[in-house]
Short mmCIF file of N, CA and C in Angstrom, two decimals:
data_model
loop_
_atom_site.label_atom_id
_atom_site.label_comp_id
_atom_site.label_asym_id
_atom_site.label_seq_id
_atom_site.Cartn_x
_atom_site.Cartn_y
_atom_site.Cartn_z
N UNK A 1 -19.60 -0.39 5.47
CA UNK A 1 -18.54 -0.84 4.57
C UNK A 1 -17.21 -0.85 5.03
N UNK A 2 -16.61 -1.52 4.63
CA UNK A 2 -14.95 -1.15 4.68
C UNK A 2 -14.60 -1.53 3.33
N UNK A 3 -13.48 -0.42 3.03
CA UNK A 3 -12.93 0.07 1.55
C UNK A 3 -11.12 -0.55 2.02
N UNK A 4 -11.12 -1.75 1.21
CA UNK A 4 -9.48 -1.70 1.36
C UNK A 4 -8.58 -1.22 0.11
N UNK A 5 -7.67 -0.49 0.48
CA UNK A 5 -6.76 0.27 -0.42
C UNK A 5 -5.68 -0.78 -0.72
N UNK A 6 -5.27 -1.31 -1.76
CA UNK A 6 -4.43 -2.04 -2.37
C UNK A 6 -3.17 -1.38 -3.36
N UNK A 7 -2.17 -1.34 -2.72
CA UNK A 7 -1.34 -0.55 -3.54
C UNK A 7 0.36 -1.13 -3.77
N UNK A 8 0.55 -1.26 -4.82
CA UNK A 8 1.58 -2.25 -5.01
C UNK A 8 2.96 -0.74 -4.88
N UNK A 9 4.29 -1.04 -4.16
CA UNK A 9 4.83 -0.24 -4.70
C UNK A 9 6.46 -0.94 -4.84
N UNK A 10 6.66 -0.60 -5.28
CA UNK A 10 8.95 -0.90 -5.53
C UNK A 10 9.82 0.07 -5.91
N UNK A 11 10.56 -0.04 -5.16
CA UNK A 11 11.78 1.46 -5.12
C UNK A 11 11.01 2.78 -5.15
N UNK A 12 10.20 2.98 -4.03
CA UNK A 12 9.29 4.26 -4.08
C UNK A 12 9.52 5.28 -3.42
N UNK A 13 10.73 4.82 -1.99
CA UNK A 13 11.08 5.33 -1.24
C UNK A 13 10.62 6.79 -0.99
N UNK A 14 11.13 7.68 -1.76
CA UNK A 14 10.98 9.20 -1.55
C UNK A 14 9.34 9.30 -2.03
N UNK A 15 8.76 8.70 -2.61
CA UNK A 15 6.99 9.23 -2.60
C UNK A 15 5.93 9.06 -1.63
N UNK A 16 6.27 7.81 -0.70
CA UNK A 16 5.40 7.18 0.55
C UNK A 16 5.23 8.55 1.15
N UNK A 17 5.22 9.51 1.78
CA UNK A 17 5.33 10.36 2.56
C UNK A 17 4.14 11.35 1.85
N UNK A 18 4.35 11.47 0.77
CA UNK A 18 3.68 12.19 -0.12
C UNK A 18 2.19 11.06 0.14
N UNK A 19 2.22 9.76 -0.53
CA UNK A 19 1.31 8.82 -0.71
C UNK A 19 0.46 9.16 1.21
N UNK A 20 0.99 8.65 1.67
CA UNK A 20 -0.08 8.96 2.78
C UNK A 20 -0.62 10.41 2.85
N UNK A 21 0.00 11.26 2.76
CA UNK A 21 -0.59 12.72 2.87
C UNK A 21 -1.76 12.41 1.68
N UNK A 22 -1.46 12.05 0.43
CA UNK A 22 -2.68 12.16 -0.54
C UNK A 22 -3.75 10.88 -0.21
N UNK A 23 -3.44 10.09 0.55
CA UNK A 23 -4.41 8.86 0.83
C UNK A 23 -5.33 9.63 2.55
N UNK A 24 -4.48 10.24 2.79
CA UNK A 24 -5.54 10.58 4.46
C UNK A 24 -6.48 11.88 4.22
N UNK A 25 -6.04 12.70 3.15
CA UNK A 25 -6.92 13.71 2.92
C UNK A 25 -8.58 13.06 1.86
N UNK A 26 -7.52 12.18 1.23
CA UNK A 26 -8.90 11.44 0.28
C UNK A 26 -10.09 10.33 0.85
N UNK A 27 -9.35 9.69 2.26
CA UNK A 27 -9.92 8.51 2.77
C UNK A 27 -10.61 9.46 4.15
N UNK A 28 -10.27 10.73 4.54
CA UNK A 28 -10.96 10.62 5.80
C UNK A 28 -12.41 10.34 6.08
N UNK A 29 -12.65 10.13 6.86
CA UNK A 29 -14.18 9.89 7.26
C UNK A 29 -14.31 8.32 7.06
N UNK A 30 -13.63 7.81 5.89
CA UNK A 30 -14.25 6.61 5.52
C UNK A 30 -13.20 5.54 6.26
N UNK A 31 -14.15 4.51 6.39
CA UNK A 31 -13.56 3.30 7.29
C UNK A 31 -12.90 2.26 6.36
N UNK A 32 -11.62 2.30 6.37
CA UNK A 32 -10.95 1.49 5.71
C UNK A 32 -9.45 1.65 6.17
N UNK A 33 -8.84 0.26 5.17
CA UNK A 33 -6.91 -0.11 5.39
C UNK A 33 -6.35 0.25 4.18
N UNK A 34 -5.21 0.34 4.73
CA UNK A 34 -4.16 0.24 3.46
C UNK A 34 -3.51 -0.46 3.45
N UNK A 35 -3.48 -1.16 2.12
CA UNK A 35 -2.08 -2.36 2.42
C UNK A 35 -1.14 -1.99 0.94
N UNK A 36 -0.08 -2.03 2.06
CA UNK A 36 1.00 -2.12 0.62
C UNK A 36 1.67 -3.25 0.41
N UNK A 37 1.78 -3.46 -1.09
CA UNK A 37 2.71 -4.15 -1.34
C UNK A 37 4.14 -4.25 -1.77
N UNK A 38 5.16 -4.75 -0.85
CA UNK A 38 6.54 -3.92 -1.48
C UNK A 38 6.82 -5.26 -2.47
N UNK A 39 7.16 -4.96 -3.56
CA UNK A 39 7.39 -5.67 -4.70
C UNK A 39 9.14 -5.92 -4.91
N UNK A 40 9.70 -6.41 -3.91
CA UNK A 40 10.79 -6.48 -4.02
C UNK A 40 11.86 -5.06 -3.95
N UNK A 41 11.37 -4.22 -3.14
CA UNK A 41 12.39 -2.93 -3.34
C UNK A 41 13.64 -2.89 -3.01
N UNK A 42 14.81 -2.17 -3.78
CA UNK A 42 15.88 -2.65 -3.47
C UNK A 42 16.55 -1.30 -2.70
N UNK A 43 15.54 -0.19 -2.63
CA UNK A 43 16.18 0.84 -1.65
C UNK A 43 15.07 1.05 -0.29
N UNK A 44 14.92 2.22 0.16
CA UNK A 44 14.32 1.90 1.72
C UNK A 44 13.34 2.28 1.48
N UNK A 45 12.06 1.69 0.31
CA UNK A 45 10.64 1.71 0.57
C UNK A 45 10.30 1.13 1.94
N UNK A 46 10.65 -0.21 2.20
CA UNK A 46 9.97 -0.63 3.66
C UNK A 46 10.02 0.01 4.58
N UNK A 47 11.19 0.75 4.97
CA UNK A 47 11.66 2.05 6.07
C UNK A 47 11.05 2.88 6.05
N UNK A 48 11.25 3.40 4.61
CA UNK A 48 9.59 4.82 4.44
C UNK A 48 7.99 4.92 5.33
N UNK A 49 7.53 3.16 4.38
CA UNK A 49 6.38 3.11 5.07
C UNK A 49 6.32 2.41 6.31
N UNK A 50 7.08 1.92 7.00
CA UNK A 50 7.04 2.11 8.23
C UNK A 50 6.88 3.02 9.07
N UNK A 51 7.69 3.83 8.90
CA UNK A 51 7.79 5.44 9.35
C UNK A 51 6.78 6.44 9.19
N UNK A 52 5.90 6.18 7.87
CA UNK A 52 4.66 6.90 7.70
C UNK A 52 3.51 6.02 7.67
N UNK A 53 3.55 4.95 7.90
CA UNK A 53 2.12 4.26 8.23
C UNK A 53 1.35 4.94 9.51
N UNK A 54 0.22 4.54 9.68
CA UNK A 54 -0.81 4.53 10.47
C UNK A 54 -1.53 3.60 11.09
N UNK A 55 -1.90 3.41 11.72
CA UNK A 55 -2.98 2.12 12.62
C UNK A 55 -3.59 1.36 11.43
N UNK A 56 -3.90 2.16 10.64
CA UNK A 56 -4.93 1.61 9.05
C UNK A 56 -4.14 0.40 8.31
N UNK A 57 -2.94 0.64 8.17
CA UNK A 57 -1.68 0.13 7.45
C UNK A 57 -1.36 -0.70 7.61
N UNK A 58 -0.94 -1.71 6.93
CA UNK A 58 -0.64 -3.09 6.43
C UNK A 58 0.00 -3.47 5.73
N UNK A 59 1.55 -3.97 5.83
CA UNK A 59 2.52 -4.22 4.69
C UNK A 59 2.15 -5.25 4.54
N UNK A 60 2.41 -5.67 3.12
CA UNK A 60 2.97 -7.60 2.65
C UNK A 60 4.55 -7.23 2.03
N UNK A 61 5.08 -7.68 2.04
CA UNK A 61 6.62 -8.13 1.75
C UNK A 61 6.73 -8.88 0.99
N UNK A 62 7.32 -8.80 -0.35
CA UNK A 62 7.50 -9.75 -1.35
C UNK A 62 9.11 -9.94 -1.30
N UNK A 63 9.47 -11.02 -1.15
CA UNK A 63 10.97 -11.09 -1.21
C UNK A 63 12.01 -10.80 -2.87
N UNK A 64 11.23 -10.75 -3.59
CA UNK A 64 11.68 -10.24 -4.65
C UNK A 64 10.92 -9.76 -5.67
N UNK A 65 11.00 -8.99 -6.98
CA UNK A 65 10.57 -8.65 -7.33
C UNK A 65 9.50 -9.48 -8.24
N UNK A 66 8.22 -9.65 -7.85
CA UNK A 66 7.17 -10.61 -8.80
C UNK A 66 6.14 -9.80 -9.91
N UNK A 67 6.76 -9.01 -10.07
CA UNK A 67 5.33 -8.23 -10.95
C UNK A 67 4.41 -7.38 -10.45
N UNK A 68 3.68 -6.27 -10.90
CA UNK A 68 2.73 -5.47 -10.60
C UNK A 68 1.55 -6.76 -10.24
N UNK A 69 1.02 -7.48 -11.39
CA UNK A 69 0.11 -8.55 -11.03
C UNK A 69 0.16 -9.47 -9.60
N UNK A 70 1.42 -9.82 -9.77
CA UNK A 70 1.72 -10.75 -8.59
C UNK A 70 1.73 -10.05 -7.26
N UNK A 71 1.95 -9.08 -7.15
CA UNK A 71 1.98 -7.81 -6.07
C UNK A 71 -0.02 -7.45 -5.87
N UNK A 72 -0.21 -7.08 -6.99
CA UNK A 72 -1.49 -7.22 -6.53
C UNK A 72 -2.50 -7.74 -6.04
N UNK A 73 -1.92 -9.14 -6.31
CA UNK A 73 -2.79 -10.76 -6.18
C UNK A 73 -2.45 -10.75 -4.57
N UNK A 74 -1.54 -10.43 -4.37
CA UNK A 74 -1.21 -10.47 -2.66
C UNK A 74 -1.82 -9.83 -1.42
N UNK A 75 -1.66 -8.40 -2.12
CA UNK A 75 -2.14 -7.75 -2.19
C UNK A 75 -3.77 -7.83 -1.52
N UNK A 76 -4.69 -8.33 -2.20
CA UNK A 76 -6.28 -8.81 -2.10
C UNK A 76 -5.98 -9.46 -1.52
N UNK A 77 -5.43 -10.68 -1.60
CA UNK A 77 -5.35 -11.95 -0.97
C UNK A 77 -5.27 -11.58 0.65
N UNK A 78 -4.73 -10.34 1.01
CA UNK A 78 -4.63 -9.74 2.51
C UNK A 78 -5.49 -8.71 2.89
N UNK A 79 -6.57 -8.09 2.23
CA UNK A 79 -7.82 -7.25 2.42
C UNK A 79 -8.78 -7.84 2.99
N UNK A 80 -9.09 -7.06 4.08
CA UNK A 80 -10.14 -7.82 4.87
C UNK A 80 -11.45 -6.77 4.51
N UNK A 81 -11.45 -6.07 3.43
CA UNK A 81 -12.68 -5.54 3.56
C UNK A 81 -13.74 -5.36 2.59
N UNK A 82 -14.74 -4.99 2.80
CA UNK A 82 -16.23 -5.78 1.59
C UNK A 82 -15.81 -5.10 0.33
N UNK A 83 -15.08 -3.96 0.18
CA UNK A 83 -14.76 -3.35 -1.17
C UNK A 83 -13.46 -3.19 -1.41
N UNK A 84 -12.95 -3.42 -2.60
CA UNK A 84 -11.38 -3.03 -2.55
C UNK A 84 -11.41 -2.40 -3.55
N UNK A 85 -10.30 -1.31 -3.57
CA UNK A 85 -9.78 -0.37 -4.48
C UNK A 85 -8.12 -0.56 -4.62
N UNK A 86 -8.05 -0.34 -6.04
CA UNK A 86 -6.36 -0.76 -6.56
C UNK A 86 -6.07 0.17 -7.67
N UNK A 87 -4.63 0.70 -6.41
CA UNK A 87 -4.22 2.08 -7.01
C UNK A 87 -2.29 1.54 -7.12
N UNK A 88 -1.86 2.64 -8.17
CA UNK A 88 -0.74 2.42 -8.16
C UNK A 88 0.04 3.47 -7.41
N UNK A 89 0.94 3.23 -6.85
CA UNK A 89 1.96 4.08 -5.90
C UNK A 89 2.35 5.36 -5.89
N UNK A 90 2.55 5.54 -7.18
CA UNK A 90 3.33 6.78 -7.47
C UNK A 90 2.36 7.46 -8.04
N UNK A 91 1.21 7.69 -7.50
CA UNK A 91 0.13 8.92 -7.82
C UNK A 91 0.04 9.26 -9.27
#
């Protein structure tokens, strides 16, 4: 079974490297995809994700801040796993 991890983020460029490190440590050996939803960030969050992303990562970009619930729903809409886990980006 594939696990989809959906993570909405907004203005969290500084924590993206540690987020990816924690995900790699936690998900090693598990068939998974990571879906990050940028909820209208005005900092370098998108660039930080693109720099740190691995092959199993997808980025959904919302053109403005719609809020966590909408961002989470957008990520779930893009999920392809049989199981879906959601979490906050700021660990």
